Amino acid sequence: MASRFSFVVPLLTAVWVFAPALAAAETVKFTTMEFAPYALADGEGGKLGLFVDINAAIAKRAGIGIVDSVVPIARVMKNLQHGVSDCAVFLLSPWSEANLVAVAEVVGQFDSVIVTRKGLTIARVEDLHGQLLALPRGSYKDFPIATDPKIRRFPTNGYAQSAKLLKVGRVDAIAGTALSIYHNLSILNMSRTDIGVVLAFDRKPVWLQCAKRQLSGDLIARLRQATNALRAEGVFRRLVELYVPPGFR
């Protein structure tokens, strides 16, 4: 977001960020998942995307230069695992803990939710038995919402399609990360009053995570110190709040 971080170059297919007076500084290769609102290709409302803004804030505080490449989520994992990229901000998981360096916590709780159509009340995942759930193809593969045979599923190509199906009444519920669902529903001019229940079925922290053996111990320490300081100061919390649409606050 240009007003907060003047060194951010507008996002096209990648974001180049240079810390002032550090032309010869170390450069860290960040990567960000190609999901709105974590990355916004057109800089909606002056914002480049939540994770893009978080990466920029960490780089500035650590005094480093970064390249932030926006790619599909599967590529984020592959790029980190194979050393194509150095770091990323995303949900901490058993896989990432085993394969990457968990540097520092960014947000302590990030919700995955089920959002139902207006009039449909649920209190647990099992209440979706017999209902039609829109779910982005390939997501939540080890969760009951994707494996329970009593839940009817409509595979979608992403959150935008899921949101459209809910709006027109083609499905009974949609599922995904709360922030992405709210973002896509708000694009369709929907608010909290236009939906039914919001049920959290998973909560995980978001961490800065880096590839193993890519960065020096000193650089990892600087990134950790910067991230911890920004979290303690409430910078990340305020950034998250900027990306929650008014109709869902």
Short mmCIF file of N, CA and C in Angstrom, two decimals, residues 1 21 29 42 49 76 93 102 106 114 120 161 184-185 201 218 224 226 241:
data_model
loop_
_atom_site.label_atom_id
_atom_site.label_comp_id
_atom_site.label_asym_id
_atom_site.label_seq_id
_atom_site.Cartn_x
_atom_site.Cartn_y
_atom_site.Cartn_z
N MET A 1 0.84 -1.17 0.00
CA MET A 1 0.00 0.00 0.00
C MET A 1 0.88 1.22 0.00
N ALA A 21 18.32 3.44 0.93
CA ALA A 21 19.75 3.53 1.26
C ALA A 21 20.42 2.19 1.40
N LYS A 29 14.22 -13.46 -1.53
CA LYS A 29 13.18 -13.79 -2.52
C LYS A 29 11.93 -14.31 -1.80
N ASP A 42 -4.42 -5.72 -9.11
CA ASP A 42 -4.73 -4.37 -9.58
C ASP A 42 -4.65 -3.34 -8.46
N GLY A 49 -2.34 -6.19 -1.29
CA GLY A 49 -2.66 -7.52 -0.80
C GLY A 49 -2.10 -7.69 0.61
N VAL A 76 3.97 -21.96 -4.54
CA VAL A 76 4.60 -21.39 -3.34
C VAL A 76 5.35 -22.49 -2.61
N SER A 93 1.76 -25.48 9.24
CA SER A 93 1.18 -26.81 9.12
C SER A 93 2.24 -27.86 9.46
N ALA A 102 10.43 -22.45 10.42
CA ALA A 102 9.37 -21.59 10.97
C ALA A 102 10.07 -20.43 11.68
N VAL A 106 3.19 -14.48 12.66
CA VAL A 106 2.68 -13.21 12.14
C VAL A 106 1.30 -12.92 12.74
N ILE A 114 -17.08 -22.22 7.35
CA ILE A 114 -18.20 -22.58 6.49
C ILE A 114 -19.19 -21.43 6.56
N LEU A 120 -30.19 -21.12 6.54
CA LEU A 120 -29.66 -22.44 6.91
C LEU A 120 -28.79 -22.30 8.15
N GLN A 161 -15.82 -18.13 -7.67
CA GLN A 161 -16.93 -18.94 -8.16
C GLN A 161 -17.80 -19.43 -7.01
N ASN A 184 -14.52 -11.98 -1.38
CA ASN A 184 -15.24 -12.30 -2.61
C ASN A 184 -16.73 -12.05 -2.48
N LEU A 185 -17.31 -12.24 -1.31
CA LEU A 185 -18.72 -11.91 -1.13
C LEU A 185 -18.93 -10.40 -1.22
N PHE A 201 -14.24 -23.96 11.37
CA PHE A 201 -13.95 -25.38 11.53
C PHE A 201 -12.45 -25.66 11.67
N ASP A 218 22.32 -15.22 10.43
CA ASP A 218 22.17 -13.81 10.78
C ASP A 218 20.94 -13.20 10.12
N ARG A 224 13.42 -12.72 11.98
CA ARG A 224 12.66 -13.09 13.18
C ARG A 224 12.45 -11.89 14.09
N ALA A 226 12.50 -8.70 13.30
CA ALA A 226 11.60 -7.74 12.66
C ALA A 226 10.15 -8.18 12.76
N GLU A 241 -7.05 -5.93 9.63
CA GLU A 241 -8.30 -5.17 9.74
C GLU A 241 -8.60 -4.37 8.47
#
